[in-house]
């Protein structure tokens, strides 16, 4: 698989390590009410879709940036990649 | 129809005209006592044990394709009970004991071959770890022997003993472990269940559950609605998809694991060997092909095929362990979809929905568990109490903190 890195162009997926569902960006607030249940959900439960999946890849053998890659789990087709920090900032901006 | 040596001779003398189909191909009834979703190894084993051991129920197995069309026919056929943790080892040893007597029980040749598994040791620390594992195995009633370097050399003189980086210093041997004919296991359980009156319904995909007031009433399928007092789900690889139809999210990711077979060679490996310094294991099939594999690819996948980096990694492991393998050509590579659970251990439990039961999360080790998984799931379905060796496989163990993490890597499914 080739991942279209937003800064570096097409890179071999072998340069990356995989973490999982991009929802792992949304870390719960540990001080909020019901934090234990929220962290159980965050740490252990997954949608695990058959089809389009947004997921976190770390460019460990490259520029060490985190990417959010959109990929089809049925075909391994990669549909796009964004810097995870841009995704996270956009979400924060949306929340503020 | 009963298989025996006498029968084989009689059929040989009469033109093989007396053999019939191994099972019926019935249409679904309107309702059953127990419906098992998934006609793979675990589902068929569940149906067989439910009918044979616990009896007295109308049972159906629903399979969306043909029987044994999933991972039961895509694995590397190894059976063993060499686990460490107390939640796991007694269960796998129970499974090993069922392997030892299953062929006589269901009167079918599953080619169970107890040719031994050897886990190689490459460092002093690893020897300590394997000594501990061997002791844990023996405490659970399994067999284990710690071999020194010369004992390993006597078994497999052509291994790469003096590699500069990973010299072989010994091994942990379980002689009762081995291999089995994977399709034969599915067919044996299917035939056994059919003979006990279980309806094996093929080309019947479950499209939804009927749930009222927290209780399952039946399942909608491509062949119509089927009522059921209890529904057991054993659909490894697609567990998340099926259980989502009942509104459940699970601690499971689906990943692809690749397996490899070389061209046929003369006998060279009589047991199963695992490399201790990388992830590589190898055995030789009765047809002569070297059957081997390694790590999962490491990203979510339902594609039943993997990518080249893992193939390269597995080939490197093979070359490090047995350089002679470089002269063999690969014949086939394929992939199967694994339920990777969050702690690397399976789930056999009730669900929050009454009457709905789950057997899932076998990661890439489900084949060896086929007999005990079915037995334990059948016991749970019949009695609502877990089998004594399967009490740790609870669905809620993640919320309670009672993980069974053999590898100790935490909630990271692609590392188990």
PDB file of C-alpha atoms in Angstrom, chain B residues 197-405:
ATOM      1  CA  UNK B 197     -30.524 -34.337  13.968  1.00  0.00           C
ATOM      2  CA  UNK B 198     -29.042 -30.843  13.658  1.00  0.00           C
ATOM      3  CA  UNK B 199     -30.238 -28.932  10.578  1.00  0.00           C
ATOM      4  CA  UNK B 200     -27.208 -27.534   8.740  1.00  0.00           C
ATOM      5  CA  UNK B 201     -28.640 -24.749   6.569  1.00  0.00           C
ATOM      6  CA  UNK B 202     -26.289 -23.373   3.937  1.00  0.00           C
ATOM      7  CA  UNK B 203     -26.577 -20.257   1.759  1.00  0.00           C
ATOM      8  CA  UNK B 204     -28.575 -18.659   4.555  1.00  0.00           C
ATOM      9  CA  UNK B 205     -27.214 -15.271   5.643  1.00  0.00           C
ATOM     10  CA  UNK B 206     -28.530 -13.637   8.786  1.00  0.00           C
ATOM     11  CA  UNK B 207     -29.717 -10.123   7.950  1.00  0.00           C
ATOM     12  CA  UNK B 208     -31.012  -9.053  11.349  1.00  0.00           C
ATOM     13  CA  UNK B 209     -32.152 -10.045  14.833  1.00  0.00           C
ATOM     14  CA  UNK B 210     -35.688  -9.714  16.194  1.00  0.00           C
ATOM     15  CA  UNK B 211     -35.289  -8.368  19.684  1.00  0.00           C
ATOM     16  CA  UNK B 212     -38.192  -7.339  21.908  1.00  0.00           C
ATOM     17  CA  UNK B 213     -37.876  -6.025  25.444  1.00  0.00           C
ATOM     18  CA  UNK B 214     -34.231  -7.010  25.630  1.00  0.00           C
ATOM     19  CA  UNK B 215     -34.846 -10.581  24.530  1.00  0.00           C
ATOM     20  CA  UNK B 216     -33.990 -12.211  21.203  1.00  0.00           C
ATOM     21  CA  UNK B 217     -36.940 -13.941  19.486  1.00  0.00           C
ATOM     22  CA  UNK B 218     -35.297 -15.083  16.264  1.00  0.00           C
ATOM     23  CA  UNK B 219     -33.326 -14.036  13.230  1.00  0.00           C
ATOM     24  CA  UNK B 220     -34.206 -12.634   9.825  1.00  0.00           C
ATOM     25  CA  UNK B 221     -32.314 -14.432   7.071  1.00  0.00           C
ATOM     26  CA  UNK B 222     -32.078 -14.506   3.304  1.00  0.00           C
ATOM     27  CA  UNK B 223     -34.259 -17.632   3.546  1.00  0.00           C
ATOM     28  CA  UNK B 224     -36.912 -16.043   5.735  1.00  0.00           C
ATOM     29  CA  UNK B 225     -37.540 -15.502   9.439  1.00  0.00           C
ATOM     30  CA  UNK B 226     -36.410 -18.257  11.808  1.00  0.00           C
ATOM     31  CA  UNK B 227     -37.617 -18.209  15.396  1.00  0.00           C
ATOM     32  CA  UNK B 228     -35.227 -19.243  18.165  1.00  0.00           C
ATOM     33  CA  UNK B 229     -35.293 -19.433  21.939  1.00  0.00           C
ATOM     34  CA  UNK B 230     -31.546 -18.966  21.988  1.00  0.00           C
ATOM     35  CA  UNK B 231     -29.130 -17.671  19.356  1.00  0.00           C
ATOM     36  CA  UNK B 232     -25.384 -18.365  19.455  1.00  0.00           C
ATOM     37  CA  UNK B 233     -23.050 -16.328  17.241  1.00  0.00           C
ATOM     38  CA  UNK B 234     -19.759 -17.905  16.074  1.00  0.00           C
ATOM     39  CA  UNK B 235     -18.761 -15.950  12.957  1.00  0.00           C
ATOM     40  CA  UNK B 236     -15.071 -15.175  13.438  1.00  0.00           C
ATOM     41  CA  UNK B 237     -13.826 -12.340  11.263  1.00  0.00           C
ATOM     42  CA  UNK B 238     -17.265 -10.780  10.856  1.00  0.00           C
ATOM     43  CA  UNK B 239     -18.339 -10.767  14.500  1.00  0.00           C
ATOM     44  CA  UNK B 240     -18.484  -6.961  14.652  1.00  0.00           C
ATOM     45  CA  UNK B 241     -20.692  -6.872  11.544  1.00  0.00           C
ATOM     46  CA  UNK B 242     -23.167  -9.479  12.795  1.00  0.00           C
ATOM     47  CA  UNK B 243     -23.350  -8.158  16.354  1.00  0.00           C
ATOM     48  CA  UNK B 244     -23.864  -4.595  15.083  1.00  0.00           C
ATOM     49  CA  UNK B 245     -27.211  -5.865  13.757  1.00  0.00           C
ATOM     50  CA  UNK B 246     -28.101  -6.485  17.414  1.00  0.00           C
ATOM     51  CA  UNK B 247     -26.836  -3.021  18.356  1.00  0.00           C
ATOM     52  CA  UNK B 248     -23.652  -4.138  20.125  1.00  0.00           C
ATOM     53  CA  UNK B 249     -20.147  -2.650  19.803  1.00  0.00           C
ATOM     54  CA  UNK B 250     -17.399  -5.081  20.685  1.00  0.00           C
ATOM     55  CA  UNK B 251     -13.759  -5.036  21.845  1.00  0.00           C
ATOM     56  CA  UNK B 252     -12.701  -6.524  18.505  1.00  0.00           C
ATOM     57  CA  UNK B 253     -10.882  -5.386  15.366  1.00  0.00           C
ATOM     58  CA  UNK B 254     -10.761  -7.487  12.186  1.00  0.00           C
ATOM     59  CA  UNK B 255      -7.257  -8.056  10.807  1.00  0.00           C
ATOM     60  CA  UNK B 256      -5.783 -10.114   7.984  1.00  0.00           C
ATOM     61  CA  UNK B 257      -3.352 -12.975   8.671  1.00  0.00           C
ATOM     62  CA  UNK B 258      -1.443 -14.513   5.784  1.00  0.00           C
ATOM     63  CA  UNK B 259      -0.322 -18.136   5.435  1.00  0.00           C
ATOM     64  CA  UNK B 260       2.090 -19.762   3.025  1.00  0.00           C
ATOM     65  CA  UNK B 261       2.727 -23.138   1.417  1.00  0.00           C
ATOM     66  CA  UNK B 262       5.871 -24.101  -0.486  1.00  0.00           C
ATOM     67  CA  UNK B 263       6.122 -26.574  -3.333  1.00  0.00           C
ATOM     68  CA  UNK B 264       6.059 -30.233  -2.269  1.00  0.00           C
ATOM     69  CA  UNK B 265       9.342 -31.464  -0.812  1.00  0.00           C
ATOM     70  CA  UNK B 266      10.593 -34.771   0.549  1.00  0.00           C
ATOM     71  CA  UNK B 267      10.015 -35.200   4.309  1.00  0.00           C
ATOM     72  CA  UNK B 268      12.242 -32.820   6.254  1.00  0.00           C
ATOM     73  CA  UNK B 269      10.187 -31.493   9.199  1.00  0.00           C
ATOM     74  CA  UNK B 270       8.271 -34.117  11.161  1.00  0.00           C
ATOM     75  CA  UNK B 271       6.832 -31.724  13.756  1.00  0.00           C
ATOM     76  CA  UNK B 272       6.038 -28.034  14.161  1.00  0.00           C
ATOM     77  CA  UNK B 273       8.866 -25.550  14.788  1.00  0.00           C
ATOM     78  CA  UNK B 274       8.503 -21.952  15.992  1.00  0.00           C
ATOM     79  CA  UNK B 275      11.256 -19.341  15.776  1.00  0.00           C
ATOM     80  CA  UNK B 276      11.776 -17.616  19.119  1.00  0.00           C
ATOM     81  CA  UNK B 277      13.494 -14.470  17.849  1.00  0.00           C
ATOM     82  CA  UNK B 278      10.937 -13.417  15.243  1.00  0.00           C
ATOM     83  CA  UNK B 279       7.416 -14.466  14.385  1.00  0.00           C
ATOM     84  CA  UNK B 280       7.785 -17.516  12.151  1.00  0.00           C
ATOM     85  CA  UNK B 281       6.460 -21.052  12.465  1.00  0.00           C
ATOM     86  CA  UNK B 282       6.631 -23.978  10.082  1.00  0.00           C
ATOM     87  CA  UNK B 283       5.424 -27.534   9.649  1.00  0.00           C
ATOM     88  CA  UNK B 284       5.267 -29.899   6.689  1.00  0.00           C
ATOM     89  CA  UNK B 285       2.003 -31.180   5.311  1.00  0.00           C
ATOM     90  CA  UNK B 286       1.477 -34.826   4.420  1.00  0.00           C
ATOM     91  CA  UNK B 287       1.659 -33.770   0.762  1.00  0.00           C
ATOM     92  CA  UNK B 288       5.157 -32.384   1.359  1.00  0.00           C
ATOM     93  CA  UNK B 289       4.561 -28.634   1.257  1.00  0.00           C
ATOM     94  CA  UNK B 290       6.110 -26.523   3.989  1.00  0.00           C
ATOM     95  CA  UNK B 291       3.219 -24.733   5.706  1.00  0.00           C
ATOM     96  CA  UNK B 292       4.307 -21.543   7.452  1.00  0.00           C
ATOM     97  CA  UNK B 293       3.264 -18.133   8.654  1.00  0.00           C
ATOM     98  CA  UNK B 294       4.046 -15.214  10.926  1.00  0.00           C
ATOM     99  CA  UNK B 295       2.543 -11.916  11.988  1.00  0.00           C
ATOM    100  CA  UNK B 296      -0.780 -10.395  11.027  1.00  0.00           C
ATOM    101  CA  UNK B 297      -0.481  -7.492   8.592  1.00  0.00           C
ATOM    102  CA  UNK B 298      -1.426  -5.087  11.379  1.00  0.00           C
ATOM    103  CA  UNK B 299      -4.196  -2.898   9.953  1.00  0.00           C
ATOM    104  CA  UNK B 300      -7.971  -3.383   9.928  1.00  0.00           C
ATOM    105  CA  UNK B 301      -8.964  -5.525   6.973  1.00  0.00           C
ATOM    106  CA  UNK B 302     -11.782  -7.648   5.619  1.00  0.00           C
ATOM    107  CA  UNK B 303      -9.992  -8.295   2.316  1.00  0.00           C
ATOM    108  CA  UNK B 304      -8.836 -11.937   2.842  1.00  0.00           C
ATOM    109  CA  UNK B 305      -5.518 -10.990   1.276  1.00  0.00           C
ATOM    110  CA  UNK B 306      -2.452  -9.234   2.652  1.00  0.00           C
ATOM    111  CA  UNK B 307       0.459  -7.158   1.422  1.00  0.00           C
ATOM    112  CA  UNK B 308       4.095  -7.767   0.523  1.00  0.00           C
ATOM    113  CA  UNK B 309       5.890  -6.328   3.623  1.00  0.00           C
ATOM    114  CA  UNK B 310       4.587  -9.139   5.835  1.00  0.00           C
ATOM    115  CA  UNK B 311       5.491 -11.722   3.195  1.00  0.00           C
ATOM    116  CA  UNK B 312       9.043 -10.339   3.222  1.00  0.00           C
ATOM    117  CA  UNK B 313       9.119 -10.380   7.035  1.00  0.00           C
ATOM    118  CA  UNK B 314       7.945 -14.000   7.190  1.00  0.00           C
ATOM    119  CA  UNK B 315      10.464 -15.025   4.520  1.00  0.00           C
ATOM    120  CA  UNK B 316      13.256 -13.318   6.493  1.00  0.00           C
ATOM    121  CA  UNK B 317      12.208 -15.211   9.630  1.00  0.00           C
ATOM    122  CA  UNK B 318      12.302 -18.465   7.694  1.00  0.00           C
ATOM    123  CA  UNK B 319      15.742 -17.720   6.254  1.00  0.00           C
ATOM    124  CA  UNK B 320      17.115 -16.823   9.699  1.00  0.00           C
ATOM    125  CA  UNK B 321      15.855 -20.069  11.196  1.00  0.00           C
ATOM    126  CA  UNK B 322      16.420 -22.560   8.389  1.00  0.00           C
ATOM    127  CA  UNK B 323      18.489 -21.173   5.513  1.00  0.00           C
ATOM    128  CA  UNK B 324      17.634 -24.245   3.424  1.00  0.00           C
ATOM    129  CA  UNK B 325      14.094 -22.884   3.016  1.00  0.00           C
ATOM    130  CA  UNK B 326      15.514 -20.350   0.533  1.00  0.00           C
ATOM    131  CA  UNK B 327      15.776 -23.143  -2.045  1.00  0.00           C
ATOM    132  CA  UNK B 328      12.047 -23.882  -1.867  1.00  0.00           C
ATOM    133  CA  UNK B 329       9.617 -21.952  -4.025  1.00  0.00           C
ATOM    134  CA  UNK B 330       6.357 -20.591  -2.656  1.00  0.00           C
ATOM    135  CA  UNK B 331       3.334 -22.280  -4.115  1.00  0.00           C
ATOM    136  CA  UNK B 332       0.465 -20.421  -2.498  1.00  0.00           C
ATOM    137  CA  UNK B 333      -0.165 -17.435  -0.222  1.00  0.00           C
ATOM    138  CA  UNK B 334      -3.571 -16.584   1.173  1.00  0.00           C
ATOM    139  CA  UNK B 335      -5.187 -14.515   3.893  1.00  0.00           C
ATOM    140  CA  UNK B 336      -7.921 -14.973   6.468  1.00  0.00           C
ATOM    141  CA  UNK B 337      -9.795 -12.434   8.566  1.00  0.00           C
ATOM    142  CA  UNK B 338      -9.199 -12.675  12.311  1.00  0.00           C
ATOM    143  CA  UNK B 339     -11.253 -11.332  15.212  1.00  0.00           C
ATOM    144  CA  UNK B 340      -8.429  -9.581  17.070  1.00  0.00           C
ATOM    145  CA  UNK B 341      -9.649  -8.942  20.600  1.00  0.00           C
ATOM    146  CA  UNK B 342      -8.265  -6.215  22.824  1.00  0.00           C
ATOM    147  CA  UNK B 343      -6.265  -8.596  25.035  1.00  0.00           C
ATOM    148  CA  UNK B 344      -5.523 -11.373  22.548  1.00  0.00           C
ATOM    149  CA  UNK B 345      -7.904 -13.833  24.239  1.00  0.00           C
ATOM    150  CA  UNK B 346     -11.350 -15.071  23.203  1.00  0.00           C
ATOM    151  CA  UNK B 347     -14.882 -14.372  24.411  1.00  0.00           C
ATOM    152  CA  UNK B 348     -17.438 -17.114  25.199  1.00  0.00           C
ATOM    153  CA  UNK B 349     -20.234 -15.418  27.061  1.00  0.00           C
ATOM    154  CA  UNK B 350     -23.792 -14.212  27.238  1.00  0.00           C
ATOM    155  CA  UNK B 351     -24.514 -10.722  25.908  1.00  0.00           C
ATOM    156  CA  UNK B 352     -26.607  -7.918  27.417  1.00  0.00           C
ATOM    157  CA  UNK B 353     -29.454  -9.195  25.194  1.00  0.00           C
ATOM    158  CA  UNK B 354     -31.206 -12.159  26.774  1.00  0.00           C
ATOM    159  CA  UNK B 355     -30.993 -15.310  24.683  1.00  0.00           C
ATOM    160  CA  UNK B 356     -28.127 -13.976  22.547  1.00  0.00           C
ATOM    161  CA  UNK B 357     -24.746 -15.618  23.125  1.00  0.00           C
ATOM    162  CA  UNK B 358     -21.331 -14.780  21.704  1.00  0.00           C
ATOM    163  CA  UNK B 359     -18.311 -16.902  20.778  1.00  0.00           C
ATOM    164  CA  UNK B 360     -15.657 -14.608  19.285  1.00  0.00           C
ATOM    165  CA  UNK B 361     -12.271 -12.954  19.526  1.00  0.00           C
ATOM    166  CA  UNK B 362     -10.099 -15.991  18.783  1.00  0.00           C
ATOM    167  CA  UNK B 363      -7.411 -13.823  17.209  1.00  0.00           C
ATOM    168  CA  UNK B 364      -5.167 -16.030  15.059  1.00  0.00           C
ATOM    169  CA  UNK B 365      -5.390 -19.033  17.411  1.00  0.00           C
ATOM    170  CA  UNK B 366      -8.897 -20.322  16.898  1.00  0.00           C
ATOM    171  CA  UNK B 367      -8.203 -23.590  15.093  1.00  0.00           C
ATOM    172  CA  UNK B 368      -6.626 -25.431  18.017  1.00  0.00           C
ATOM    173  CA  UNK B 369      -9.568 -24.330  20.169  1.00  0.00           C
ATOM    174  CA  UNK B 370     -12.247 -25.705  17.807  1.00  0.00           C
ATOM    175  CA  UNK B 371     -13.286 -28.721  19.950  1.00  0.00           C
ATOM    176  CA  UNK B 372     -13.241 -27.001  23.354  1.00  0.00           C
ATOM    177  CA  UNK B 373     -14.726 -23.769  22.014  1.00  0.00           C
ATOM    178  CA  UNK B 374     -17.706 -25.725  20.711  1.00  0.00           C
ATOM    179  CA  UNK B 375     -18.008 -27.771  23.888  1.00  0.00           C
ATOM    180  CA  UNK B 376     -17.830 -24.724  26.158  1.00  0.00           C
ATOM    181  CA  UNK B 377     -20.219 -22.681  23.997  1.00  0.00           C
ATOM    182  CA  UNK B 378     -22.656 -25.615  23.913  1.00  0.00           C
ATOM    183  CA  UNK B 379     -22.522 -25.870  27.693  1.00  0.00           C
ATOM    184  CA  UNK B 380     -23.183 -22.132  28.016  1.00  0.00           C
ATOM    185  CA  UNK B 381     -26.099 -22.312  25.559  1.00  0.00           C
ATOM    186  CA  UNK B 382     -27.582 -25.358  27.287  1.00  0.00           C
ATOM    187  CA  UNK B 383     -27.111 -24.472  30.944  1.00  0.00           C
ATOM    188  CA  UNK B 384     -26.416 -20.704  31.055  1.00  0.00           C
ATOM    189  CA  UNK B 385     -23.297 -21.557  33.065  1.00  0.00           C
ATOM    190  CA  UNK B 386     -19.782 -21.498  31.628  1.00  0.00           C
ATOM    191  CA  UNK B 387     -17.608 -24.556  31.213  1.00  0.00           C
ATOM    192  CA  UNK B 388     -15.182 -24.739  34.180  1.00  0.00           C
ATOM    193  CA  UNK B 389     -12.176 -24.107  31.905  1.00  0.00           C
ATOM    194  CA  UNK B 390     -13.797 -21.144  30.125  1.00  0.00           C
ATOM    195  CA  UNK B 391     -14.893 -19.003  33.071  1.00  0.00           C
ATOM    196  CA  UNK B 392     -12.371 -16.256  32.290  1.00  0.00           C
ATOM    197  CA  UNK B 393     -13.653 -15.609  28.751  1.00  0.00           C
ATOM    198  CA  UNK B 394     -16.200 -13.008  29.817  1.00  0.00           C
ATOM    199  CA  UNK B 395     -17.359 -10.202  27.563  1.00  0.00           C
ATOM    200  CA  UNK B 396     -17.301  -7.717  30.443  1.00  0.00           C
ATOM    201  CA  UNK B 397     -13.736  -8.505  31.538  1.00  0.00           C
ATOM    202  CA  UNK B 398     -12.429  -5.414  29.745  1.00  0.00           C
ATOM    203  CA  UNK B 399     -14.679  -3.127  31.767  1.00  0.00           C
ATOM    204  CA  UNK B 400     -13.807  -4.946  34.993  1.00  0.00           C
ATOM    205  CA  UNK B 401     -10.054  -5.033  34.359  1.00  0.00           C
ATOM    206  CA  UNK B 402      -9.721  -8.837  34.244  1.00  0.00           C
ATOM    207  CA  UNK B 403      -7.833  -9.014  30.968  1.00  0.00           C
ATOM    208  CA  UNK B 404      -6.125 -12.222  29.786  1.00  0.00           C
ATOM    209  CA  UNK B 405      -3.139 -10.695  28.049  1.00  0.00           C
TER     210      UNK B 405
END
